[in-house]
XYZ file of N, CA and C in Angstrom:
750
model
N 6.315 12.411 -9.843
C 5.209 11.528 -9.458
C 4.229 12.275 -8.573
N 2.967 12.021 -8.799
C 1.947 12.647 -7.963
C 2.045 12.114 -6.550
N 1.857 12.986 -5.576
C 1.963 12.565 -4.180
C 0.611 12.356 -3.530
N -0.483 12.391 -4.338
C -1.797 12.261 -3.714
C -2.081 10.844 -3.258
N -1.163 9.895 -3.564
C -1.356 8.549 -3.078
C -0.512 8.289 -1.832
N 0.161 9.311 -1.363
C 0.904 9.200 -0.116
C 0.028 9.744 0.999
N -0.177 8.971 2.086
C -1.089 9.420 3.136
C -0.569 10.644 3.864
N -1.492 11.546 4.239
C -1.152 12.718 5.039
C -1.366 12.394 6.509
N -0.552 12.967 7.353
C -0.613 12.651 8.774
C -1.335 13.701 9.592
N -1.779 14.777 8.983
C -2.455 15.814 9.744
C -3.795 15.317 10.220
N -4.259 15.817 11.365
C -5.529 15.384 11.925
C -6.687 15.759 11.034
N -6.538 16.875 10.307
C -7.621 17.315 9.440
C -7.837 16.353 8.289
N -6.757 15.704 7.827
C -6.864 14.792 6.703
C -6.534 13.370 7.134
N -6.924 13.014 8.343
C -6.612 11.695 8.860
C -7.156 10.608 7.957
N -6.293 9.637 7.596
C -6.734 8.557 6.734
C -7.771 7.704 7.433
N -7.685 7.587 8.745
C -8.659 6.783 9.458
C -10.041 7.406 9.346
N -10.134 8.713 9.347
C -11.418 9.390 9.316
C -11.880 9.703 7.899
N -10.949 9.780 6.950
C -11.317 10.277 5.628
C -11.154 9.245 4.520
N -11.159 7.972 4.841
C -11.094 6.958 3.800
C -12.405 6.929 3.032
N -12.336 7.119 1.743
C -13.549 7.167 0.923
C -14.170 5.779 0.816
N -15.438 5.609 1.169
C -16.086 4.296 1.078
C -16.401 3.890 -0.355
N -16.268 4.819 -1.286
C -16.606 4.534 -2.682
C -15.408 4.018 -3.472
N -14.232 4.640 -3.264
C -13.057 4.240 -4.048
C -11.847 3.915 -3.174
N -11.979 4.064 -1.854
C -10.922 3.763 -0.873
C -9.762 4.750 -0.896
N -9.902 5.853 -1.613
C -8.861 6.886 -1.576
C -8.837 7.539 -0.196
N -7.706 8.143 0.160
C -7.550 8.686 1.511
C -7.376 10.200 1.542
N -7.566 10.851 0.426
C -7.419 12.305 0.368
C -8.791 12.916 0.106
N -9.268 13.757 1.034
C -10.624 14.297 0.908
C -10.693 15.719 1.440
N -11.659 16.483 0.920
C -11.925 17.833 1.399
C -12.871 17.769 2.598
N -12.706 18.698 3.539
C -13.636 18.843 4.653
C -14.738 19.802 4.226
N -16.005 19.364 4.282
C -17.134 20.209 3.903
C -17.701 20.914 5.124
N -18.424 21.987 4.892
C -18.972 22.791 5.986
C -19.965 22.012 6.836
N -20.664 21.035 6.233
C -21.662 20.272 6.986
C -21.065 19.088 7.738
N -19.732 18.981 7.739
C -19.078 17.913 8.477
C -18.735 16.699 7.640
N -19.296 16.616 6.453
C -18.984 15.493 5.589
C -17.657 15.726 4.861
N -17.210 14.720 4.124
C -16.006 14.837 3.314
C -16.361 14.663 1.834
N -15.528 15.242 0.967
C -15.667 15.050 -0.469
C -14.355 14.497 -0.995
N -14.430 13.306 -1.570
C -13.234 12.623 -2.053
C -12.597 13.393 -3.207
N -11.283 13.591 -3.134
C -10.575 14.299 -4.199
C -10.398 13.430 -5.440
N -10.556 12.111 -5.262
C -10.354 11.201 -6.388
C -11.627 10.968 -7.188
N -12.690 10.489 -6.508
C -13.934 10.172 -7.224
C -14.982 11.271 -7.108
N -14.694 12.305 -6.283
C -15.556 13.486 -6.118
C -16.874 13.192 -5.397
N -17.014 12.012 -4.816
C -18.249 11.695 -4.106
C -18.156 12.148 -2.651
N -19.317 12.465 -2.077
C -19.378 12.914 -0.692
C -19.676 11.734 0.223
N -19.149 11.798 1.449
C -19.412 10.729 2.405
C -19.271 11.264 3.819
N -19.831 10.530 4.754
C -19.796 10.926 6.154
C -18.743 10.127 6.895
N -18.134 10.746 7.896
C -17.159 10.053 8.736
C -17.691 9.867 10.144
N -19.001 9.850 10.285
C -19.638 9.688 11.591
C -19.224 8.364 12.210
N -18.604 8.422 13.380
C -18.125 7.211 14.030
C -19.177 6.549 14.915
N -20.392 7.059 14.888
C -21.438 6.452 15.699
C -22.123 5.299 14.993
N -21.581 4.899 13.834
C -22.153 3.773 13.117
C -21.887 2.481 13.884
N -22.546 1.401 13.451
C -22.429 0.125 14.140
C -20.979 -0.328 14.193
N -20.522 -0.672 15.375
C -19.144 -1.099 15.531
C -19.025 -2.600 15.301
N -17.853 -3.021 14.876
C -17.611 -4.427 14.603
C -16.913 -5.069 15.790
N -17.268 -6.302 16.062
C -16.642 -7.030 17.161
C -15.210 -7.394 16.788
N -14.419 -7.717 17.786
C -13.029 -8.099 17.546
C -12.947 -9.351 16.687
N -13.852 -10.299 16.919
C -13.834 -11.533 16.130
C -14.174 -11.257 14.673
N -15.062 -10.295 14.427
C -15.415 -9.952 13.057
C -14.254 -9.240 12.363
N -13.540 -8.412 13.105
C -12.343 -7.780 12.544
C -11.322 -8.837 12.133
N -11.190 -9.871 12.962
C -10.267 -10.961 12.631
C -10.684 -11.665 11.345
N -11.967 -11.850 11.168
C -12.456 -12.544 9.972
C -12.257 -11.686 8.721
N -12.379 -10.371 8.880
C -12.079 -9.480 7.752
C -10.606 -9.617 7.372
N -9.738 -9.644 8.385
C -8.306 -9.813 8.125
C -8.029 -11.157 7.461
N -8.768 -12.197 7.856
C -8.618 -13.516 7.233
C -8.923 -13.452 5.740
N -10.017 -12.786 5.396
C -10.399 -12.669 3.987
C -9.362 -11.866 3.204
N -8.869 -10.796 3.811
C -7.837 -9.989 3.158
C -6.587 -10.824 2.932
N -6.208 -11.586 3.932
C -5.003 -12.413 3.876
C -5.072 -13.441 2.751
N -6.242 -14.041 2.560
C -6.393 -15.057 1.519
C -6.592 -14.456 0.132
N -6.695 -13.130 0.058
C -6.822 -12.475 -1.234
C -8.235 -12.321 -1.737
N -9.227 -12.557 -0.874
C -10.617 -12.374 -1.285
C -10.905 -10.887 -1.473
N -11.579 -10.486 -2.541
C -11.940 -9.070 -2.700
C -12.964 -8.656 -1.663
N -13.029 -7.369 -1.377
C -13.978 -6.864 -0.379
C -15.408 -7.207 -0.760
N -15.699 -7.241 -2.065
C -17.045 -7.563 -2.533
C -17.443 -8.987 -2.174
N -16.474 -9.875 -2.045
C -16.748 -11.252 -1.628
C -16.793 -11.367 -0.117
N -15.912 -10.635 0.544
C -15.847 -10.665 2.006
C -17.150 -10.186 2.630
N -17.712 -9.104 2.098
C -18.884 -8.460 2.706
C -20.081 -9.392 2.866
N -20.583 -10.049 1.816
C -21.755 -10.911 1.995
C -21.473 -12.135 2.850
N -20.260 -12.654 2.794
C -19.931 -13.837 3.585
C -19.913 -13.521 5.080
N -19.580 -12.269 5.419
C -19.559 -11.868 6.827
C -20.805 -11.084 7.214
N -21.702 -10.913 6.246
C -22.956 -10.186 6.480
C -22.694 -8.751 6.939
N -21.773 -8.090 6.250
C -21.490 -6.684 6.524
C -21.647 -5.893 5.228
N -21.754 -4.582 5.345
C -21.890 -3.714 4.185
C -20.616 -3.738 3.346
N -20.771 -3.676 2.035
C -19.614 -3.688 1.142
C -18.664 -2.533 1.446
N -19.225 -1.362 1.734
C -18.387 -0.204 2.029
C -17.601 -0.416 3.321
N -18.227 -1.097 4.282
C -17.528 -1.395 5.537
C -16.326 -2.289 5.273
N -16.523 -3.298 4.435
C -15.416 -4.189 4.088
C -14.314 -3.422 3.367
N -14.695 -2.543 2.454
C -13.704 -1.763 1.714
C -12.899 -0.854 2.633
N -13.576 -0.238 3.589
C -12.891 0.653 4.526
C -11.863 -0.118 5.350
N -12.232 -1.310 5.804
C -11.294 -2.094 6.614
C -10.165 -2.674 5.760
N -10.443 -3.002 4.523
C -9.374 -3.422 3.622
C -8.384 -2.275 3.418
N -8.926 -1.072 3.241
C -8.049 0.085 3.067
C -7.243 0.345 4.335
N -7.848 0.123 5.487
C -7.125 0.309 6.745
C -5.959 -0.685 6.841
N -6.187 -1.912 6.396
C -5.114 -2.906 6.401
C -3.982 -2.490 5.460
N -4.345 -1.965 4.303
C -3.306 -1.501 3.370
C -2.550 -0.301 3.941
N -3.257 0.540 4.680
C -2.604 1.678 5.323
C -1.601 1.195 6.369
N -1.968 0.179 7.129
C -1.073 -0.393 8.139
C 0.198 -0.914 7.478
N 0.029 -1.650 6.385
C 1.174 -2.205 5.662
C 2.043 -1.090 5.090
N 1.407 -0.095 4.487
C 2.133 1.021 3.879
C 2.951 1.769 4.925
N 2.342 2.043 6.069
C 3.021 2.792 7.128
C 4.223 2.024 7.654
N 4.078 0.713 7.823
C 5.190 -0.111 8.291
C 6.320 -0.115 7.264
N 5.973 -0.225 5.996
C 6.990 -0.189 4.946
C 7.709 1.156 4.940
N 6.947 2.240 5.089
C 7.530 3.582 5.090
C 8.508 3.739 6.245
N 8.153 3.167 7.391
C 9.033 3.225 8.553
C 10.321 2.443 8.298
N 10.191 1.277 7.672
C 11.357 0.434 7.410
C 12.284 1.053 6.378
N 11.712 1.534 5.277
C 12.555 2.092 4.217
C 13.265 3.352 4.699
N 12.691 4.027 5.683
C 13.332 5.209 6.236
C 14.620 4.902 6.970
N 14.839 3.628 7.307
C 16.071 3.226 7.988
C 17.159 2.798 7.012
N 16.820 2.635 5.730
C 17.809 2.155 4.761
C 18.077 3.142 3.626
N 17.209 4.127 3.443
C 17.429 5.143 2.414
C 17.397 6.534 3.031
N 18.129 7.454 2.444
C 18.121 8.832 2.910
C 16.871 9.543 2.411
N 16.359 10.457 3.232
C 15.221 11.255 2.805
C 15.663 12.250 1.735
N 14.765 12.516 0.820
C 15.076 13.442 -0.250
C 14.197 13.166 -1.447
N 14.648 13.564 -2.603
C 13.897 13.350 -3.838
C 14.871 12.942 -4.928
N 14.560 11.854 -5.615
C 15.468 11.341 -6.632
C 15.354 12.129 -7.929
N 16.486 12.348 -8.572
C 16.479 13.007 -9.870
C 16.028 12.019 -10.945
N 15.282 12.521 -11.904
C 14.795 11.683 -12.991
C 15.840 11.603 -14.092
N 16.229 10.391 -14.459
C 17.168 10.217 -15.554
C 16.452 10.415 -16.885
N 17.175 10.828 -17.875
C 16.569 11.058 -19.182
C 15.958 9.764 -19.717
N 14.681 9.832 -20.051
C 13.999 8.665 -20.611
C 13.498 7.680 -19.586
N 13.732 7.957 -18.294
C 13.273 7.035 -17.254
C 12.578 7.817 -16.144
N 11.360 7.438 -15.850
C 10.584 8.059 -14.782
C 10.315 6.986 -13.722
N 11.040 7.024 -12.593
C 10.900 5.954 -11.597
C 9.539 5.959 -10.913
N 8.955 4.778 -10.794
C 7.690 4.612 -10.063
C 7.973 4.254 -8.612
N 8.900 3.321 -8.411
C 9.315 2.931 -7.064
C 10.558 2.067 -7.181
N 11.192 1.799 -6.039
C 12.351 0.915 -5.992
C 12.005 -0.343 -5.220
N 12.528 -1.448 -5.693
C 12.417 -2.723 -4.985
C 13.744 -2.944 -4.274
N 13.715 -3.006 -2.962
C 14.925 -3.132 -2.160
C 14.911 -4.455 -1.412
N 16.057 -5.119 -1.369
C 16.186 -6.362 -0.610
C 17.079 -6.088 0.588
N 16.499 -6.203 1.777
C 17.209 -5.885 3.016
C 16.859 -6.920 4.072
N 17.870 -7.565 4.640
C 17.660 -8.580 5.677
C 16.683 -9.664 5.232
N 16.762 -10.031 3.969
C 15.936 -11.110 3.458
C 14.512 -10.725 3.133
N 14.167 -9.443 3.244
C 12.810 -8.983 2.982
C 12.798 -7.913 1.889
N 11.697 -7.899 1.150
C 11.485 -6.872 0.139
C 10.902 -5.627 0.801
N 11.476 -4.477 0.493
C 10.987 -3.187 0.970
C 10.831 -2.284 -0.253
N 9.829 -1.404 -0.218
C 9.575 -0.514 -1.345
C 10.029 0.902 -1.008
N 10.819 1.498 -1.902
C 11.272 2.872 -1.742
C 10.539 3.800 -2.693
N 10.421 5.071 -2.318
C 9.616 6.026 -3.071
C 10.478 7.185 -3.574
N 10.578 7.368 -4.891
C 11.454 8.406 -5.456
C 11.113 9.826 -5.039
N 9.862 10.084 -4.648
C 9.521 11.447 -4.240
C 9.770 11.680 -2.758
N 10.260 10.654 -2.055
C 10.527 10.801 -0.625
C 11.948 10.403 -0.237
N 12.638 9.684 -1.122
C 13.967 9.179 -0.780
C 14.932 9.377 -1.944
N 16.214 9.450 -1.614
C 17.238 9.546 -2.643
C 17.413 8.187 -3.320
N 17.995 8.202 -4.498
C 18.195 6.964 -5.253
C 19.150 6.033 -4.497
N 18.839 4.735 -4.446
C 19.730 3.781 -3.772
C 21.135 3.816 -4.369
N 22.120 3.749 -3.487
C 23.519 3.826 -3.903
C 24.257 2.631 -3.303
N 24.888 1.780 -4.118
C 25.545 0.578 -3.587
C 26.708 0.885 -2.652
N 27.374 2.022 -2.851
C 28.497 2.374 -1.983
C 28.014 2.948 -0.657
N 26.940 3.706 -0.714
C 26.421 4.336 0.505
C 25.511 3.394 1.286
N 24.626 2.708 0.589
C 23.611 1.875 1.247
C 24.093 0.435 1.344
N 25.109 0.229 2.156
C 25.738 -1.091 2.263
C 24.846 -2.122 2.939
N 23.794 -1.655 3.626
C 22.894 -2.592 4.293
C 21.883 -3.196 3.328
N 21.865 -2.739 2.088
C 20.980 -3.307 1.078
C 21.711 -4.394 0.299
N 21.063 -5.543 0.160
C 21.661 -6.643 -0.589
C 21.510 -6.414 -2.088
N 20.362 -5.849 -2.464
C 20.100 -5.613 -3.881
C 19.053 -4.518 -4.022
N 19.020 -3.910 -5.199
C 18.031 -2.869 -5.470
C 17.665 -2.893 -6.946
N 16.391 -2.678 -7.217
C 15.904 -2.587 -8.597
C 14.993 -1.379 -8.710
N 14.888 -0.856 -9.912
C 14.028 0.297 -10.166
C 12.916 -0.103 -11.125
N 11.689 0.242 -10.752
C 10.557 0.075 -11.658
C 10.251 1.454 -12.220
N 10.247 1.565 -13.522
C 10.137 2.877 -14.148
C 9.273 2.813 -15.401
N 8.944 3.993 -15.902
C 8.252 4.114 -17.180
C 9.057 5.059 -18.057
N 8.812 4.999 -19.347
C 9.597 5.821 -20.266
C 9.006 7.208 -20.484
N 7.845 7.475 -19.894
C 7.249 8.807 -20.005
C 6.405 9.088 -18.780
N 6.254 10.361 -18.457
C 5.446 10.750 -17.303
C 3.989 10.369 -17.511
N 3.510 10.458 -18.744
C 2.120 10.100 -19.043
C 1.877 8.624 -18.804
N 2.797 7.795 -19.262
C 2.670 6.356 -19.063
C 2.753 6.004 -17.588
N 3.602 6.733 -16.865
C 3.725 6.482 -15.431
C 2.418 6.796 -14.717
N 1.788 7.903 -15.086
C 0.544 8.315 -14.445
C -0.591 7.340 -14.717
N -0.529 6.626 -15.832
C -1.602 5.693 -16.187
C -1.568 4.422 -15.356
N -0.427 4.126 -14.732
C -0.246 2.922 -13.916
C -0.489 1.643 -14.709
N -0.337 1.703 -16.018
C -0.524 0.515 -16.846
C 0.668 -0.409 -16.661
N 0.408 -1.649 -16.270
C 1.491 -2.543 -15.892
C 2.447 -2.834 -17.043
N 1.911 -2.942 -18.270
C 2.810 -3.243 -19.385
C 3.618 -2.027 -19.827
N 3.379 -0.870 -19.168
C 4.172 0.331 -19.430
C 5.229 0.546 -18.352
N 5.283 -0.365 -17.394
C 6.272 -0.289 -16.323
C 7.338 -1.355 -16.551
N 8.593 -0.969 -16.362
C 9.705 -1.871 -16.616
C 10.596 -1.944 -15.378
N 11.276 -3.077 -15.232
C 12.178 -3.257 -14.092
C 13.609 -3.384 -14.581
N 14.511 -2.711 -13.868
C 15.936 -2.890 -14.137
C 16.656 -3.012 -12.804
N 17.564 -3.953 -12.727
C 18.344 -4.139 -11.510
C 19.407 -3.050 -11.415
N 19.455 -2.373 -10.283
C 20.483 -1.356 -10.060
C 21.775 -2.011 -9.606
N 21.653 -2.964 -8.700
C 22.785 -3.799 -8.319
C 22.286 -4.975 -7.483
N 23.109 -6.015 -7.417
C 22.809 -7.184 -6.590
C 24.136 -7.763 -6.122
N 24.286 -7.874 -4.824
C 25.546 -8.364 -4.269
C 25.638 -9.885 -4.345
N 24.504 -10.535 -4.559
C 24.464 -11.995 -4.650
C 23.589 -12.391 -5.836
N 23.929 -13.510 -6.483
C 23.142 -13.979 -7.625
C 21.710 -14.297 -7.218
N 21.548 -14.892 -6.048
C 20.215 -15.237 -5.569
C 19.370 -13.988 -5.341
N 20.012 -12.901 -4.968
C 19.285 -11.653 -4.726
C 18.644 -11.140 -6.006
N 19.358 -11.234 -7.108
C 18.799 -10.818 -8.399
C 17.575 -11.667 -8.750
N 17.634 -12.947 -8.463
C 16.499 -13.834 -8.728
C 15.304 -13.460 -7.861
N 15.566 -13.059 -6.624
C 14.487 -12.650 -5.722
C 13.787 -11.397 -6.239
N 14.565 -10.420 -6.687
C 13.984 -9.198 -7.245
C 13.114 -9.511 -8.458
N 13.625 -10.367 -9.327
C 12.897 -10.727 -10.538
C 11.609 -11.466 -10.207
N 11.684 -12.397 -9.255
C 10.503 -13.162 -8.861
C 9.452 -12.264 -8.242
N 9.873 -11.329 -7.398
C 8.912 -10.421 -6.775
C 8.176 -9.598 -7.826
N 8.897 -9.031 -8.774
C 8.246 -8.196 -9.783
C 7.298 -9.019 -10.653
N 7.694 -10.235 -10.983
C 6.825 -11.090 -11.789
C 5.533 -11.410 -11.041
N 5.645 -11.777 -9.762
C 4.458 -12.088 -8.968
C 3.606 -10.839 -8.734
N 4.262 -9.699 -8.550
C 3.522 -8.450 -8.328
C 2.659 -8.106 -9.535
N 3.206 -8.205 -10.718
C 2.427 -7.914 -11.926
C 1.258 -8.875 -12.072
N 1.473 -10.137 -11.732
C 0.398 -11.118 -11.828
C -0.724 -10.786 -10.860
N -0.365 -10.432 -9.621
C -1.382 -10.131 -8.608
C -2.086 -8.807 -8.902
N -1.325 -7.790 -9.278
C -1.922 -6.477 -9.526
C -2.881 -6.501 -10.711
N -2.635 -7.374 -11.673
C -3.506 -7.445 -12.842
C -4.903 -7.931 -12.476
N -5.051 -8.551 -11.298
C -6.357 -9.056 -10.871
C -7.217 -7.969 -10.237
N -6.588 -6.888 -9.823
C -7.341 -5.800 -9.216
C -7.968 -4.938 -10.297
N -9.111 -4.378 -9.970
C -9.738 -3.456 -10.905
C -9.135 -2.057 -10.708
N -9.803 -1.018 -11.205
C -9.234 0.324 -11.224
C -8.836 0.890 -9.880
N -9.312 0.316 -8.779
C -8.993 0.850 -7.466
C -7.513 0.927 -7.191
N -6.738 0.018 -7.770
C -5.298 0.029 -7.514
C -4.623 1.257 -8.105
N -5.221 1.851 -9.137
C -4.614 3.034 -9.744
C -4.674 4.236 -8.814
N -5.768 4.363 -8.048
C -5.921 5.483 -7.124
C -4.968 5.375 -5.940
N -4.655 4.149 -5.549
C -3.790 3.920 -4.394
C -2.668 2.958 -4.789
N -1.987 3.278 -5.870
C -1.055 2.340 -6.477
C 0.034 1.885 -5.514
N 0.653 2.821 -4.804
C 1.748 2.450 -3.916
C 1.258 1.661 -2.712
N -0.006 1.872 -2.304
C -0.577 1.046 -1.246
C -0.608 -0.411 -1.694
N -1.004 -0.621 -2.944
C -1.098 -1.976 -3.460
C 0.282 -2.587 -3.675
N 1.259 -1.781 -4.070
C 2.611 -2.293 -4.260
C 3.211 -2.736 -2.929
N 3.041 -1.926 -1.879
C 3.560 -2.340 -0.573
C 2.798 -3.555 -0.050
N 1.520 -3.672 -0.409
C 0.769 -4.884 -0.050
C 1.397 -6.103 -0.718
N 1.804 -5.962 -1.980
C 2.437 -7.073 -2.685
C 3.750 -7.464 -2.010
N 4.508 -6.471 -1.552
C 5.758 -6.766 -0.847
C 5.476 -7.514 0.449
N 4.446 -7.081 1.168
C 4.070 -7.749 2.413
C 3.686 -9.199 2.146
N 2.891 -9.426 1.128
C 2.466 -10.790 0.805
C 3.654 -11.645 0.381
N 4.571 -11.060 -0.362
C 5.760 -11.789 -0.800
C 6.620 -12.187 0.393
N 6.770 -11.278 1.341
C 7.610 -11.543 2.511
C 7.015 -12.592 3.437
N 5.688 -12.714 3.441
C 5.032 -13.595 4.414
C 4.260 -14.743 3.771
N 4.548 -15.048 2.523
C 3.748 -16.066 1.838
C 3.975 -17.475 2.375
N 5.032 -17.681 3.135
C 5.308 -19.015 3.664
C 5.164 -19.085 5.181
N 4.550 -18.096 5.788
C 4.321 -18.131 7.230
C 3.023 -17.421 7.567
N 2.535 -17.639 8.783
C 1.284 -17.035 9.234
C 1.520 -15.848 10.162
N 2.782 -15.494 10.378
C 3.067 -14.359 11.251
C 2.470 -13.073 10.687
N 2.434 -12.988 9.373
C 1.869 -11.806 8.746
C 0.402 -11.632 9.066
N -0.341 -12.735 9.098
C -1.769 -12.664 9.414
C -1.977 -12.194 10.846
N -1.204 -12.741 11.773
C -1.304 -12.310 13.170
C -0.984 -10.825 13.302
N 0.031 -10.379 12.584
C 0.427 -8.969 12.619
C -0.685 -8.088 12.071
N -1.334 -8.517 10.994
C -2.441 -7.752 10.422
C -3.598 -7.631 11.403
N -3.932 -8.730 12.052
C -5.043 -8.702 13.008
C -4.742 -7.748 14.160
N -3.531 -7.825 14.678
C -3.162 -6.927 15.777
C -3.215 -5.467 15.330
N -2.727 -5.203 14.128
C -2.751 -3.839 13.620
C -4.154 -3.325 13.394
N -5.044 -4.200 12.919
C -6.423 -3.789 12.670
C -7.126 -3.459 13.975
N -6.856 -4.234 15.018
C -7.455 -3.951 16.328
C -6.964 -2.613 16.877
N -5.677 -2.340 16.705
C -5.103 -1.119 17.266
C -5.593 0.137 16.551
N -5.852 0.040 15.263
C -6.206 1.227 14.486
C -7.697 1.384 14.260
N -8.475 0.378 14.621
C -9.912 0.449 14.375
C -10.623 1.145 15.520
N -11.651 1.964 15.215
C -12.455 2.565 16.288
C -13.242 1.518 17.051
N -13.239 0.287 16.538
C -13.964 -0.801 17.192
C -13.073 -1.558 18.172
N -11.847 -1.082 18.387
C -10.865 -1.849 19.132
C -11.250 -2.080 20.589
N -12.147 -1.271 21.122
C -12.491 -1.407 22.532
C -13.492 -2.531 22.776
N -14.052 -3.079 21.712
C -14.983 -4.181 21.877
C -14.220 -5.472 22.097
N -14.664 -6.263 23.015
C -14.007 -7.524 23.308
C -14.655 -8.648 22.515
N -13.935 -9.757 22.475
C -14.456 -10.920 21.771
C -15.644 -11.466 22.545
C-alpha cells in the first residue's frame, strides 16, 4: 500500500503548514520561494500564516458543519469564509481524528508490516475494542491475532483482490471478511460499520481517494459517536488546539 496518505511528522513536511488548499492532501514539496507544491495535484500554494485569522466562535461553527456532514463547499458560503479556508479546516479535523486513531491502535496492535496473503491485498483492519471501532493499518502494524491480541473483541479485514484495484480505492472492489469475533453481537457491529462506511464514502467526490485512510478513520469516529455529542465537543477542542487561530478569544 502506498504510504503517501499517512501524515509525516517532520517539521519540514508539517501537515498543519502543508495542507493543500486545492485537494486537501498533506504531502508537498518545499519550493525555493517559500511556497509548497502538492505532490498529489501538483498545484502550488502558500503557507503564509499572516492571513486573516478565524475567531474561536467561527472555528466552532466550522466544526458544527463538519459534524453534521455538510461539505466544505456548503460550509464556506454559509459562514462567509473562503472555500479553501473551509477545506483546510475540514482537513485539520480529519487529521485530528486520524492522529487519535493512530494513537489508539498503537495500544492494541504491534508495530510492523503485515504480510500479504495470496489473492488478498489488505486496505485496513476494522477492530472492535472497548466498544469502539478502531482502524488498523497493514503498512504500520502486524496482522491482528486472536491469541495475541486478547484485548480485541473482534477484527475484520477490508481487502482487494489485486494491487491495482486497491490503489483505485473503488468501493465495489473492496471486500470485508471477519477475522474473528468473540461475541455474536461483535460480528454484527463490524458488518454494520462497513455497510455504513460504504454508504457515507460513496457521497464523497474524488478527494477521499487522495486521503482514503483519513476518511476511513473519520467514518469510525462518526460511528463511535453517532449517538452522543461528546464527539463534537472533542472536535471543537482539538480544532482550537491545533489551529493557528487558537489564541483568539470568543
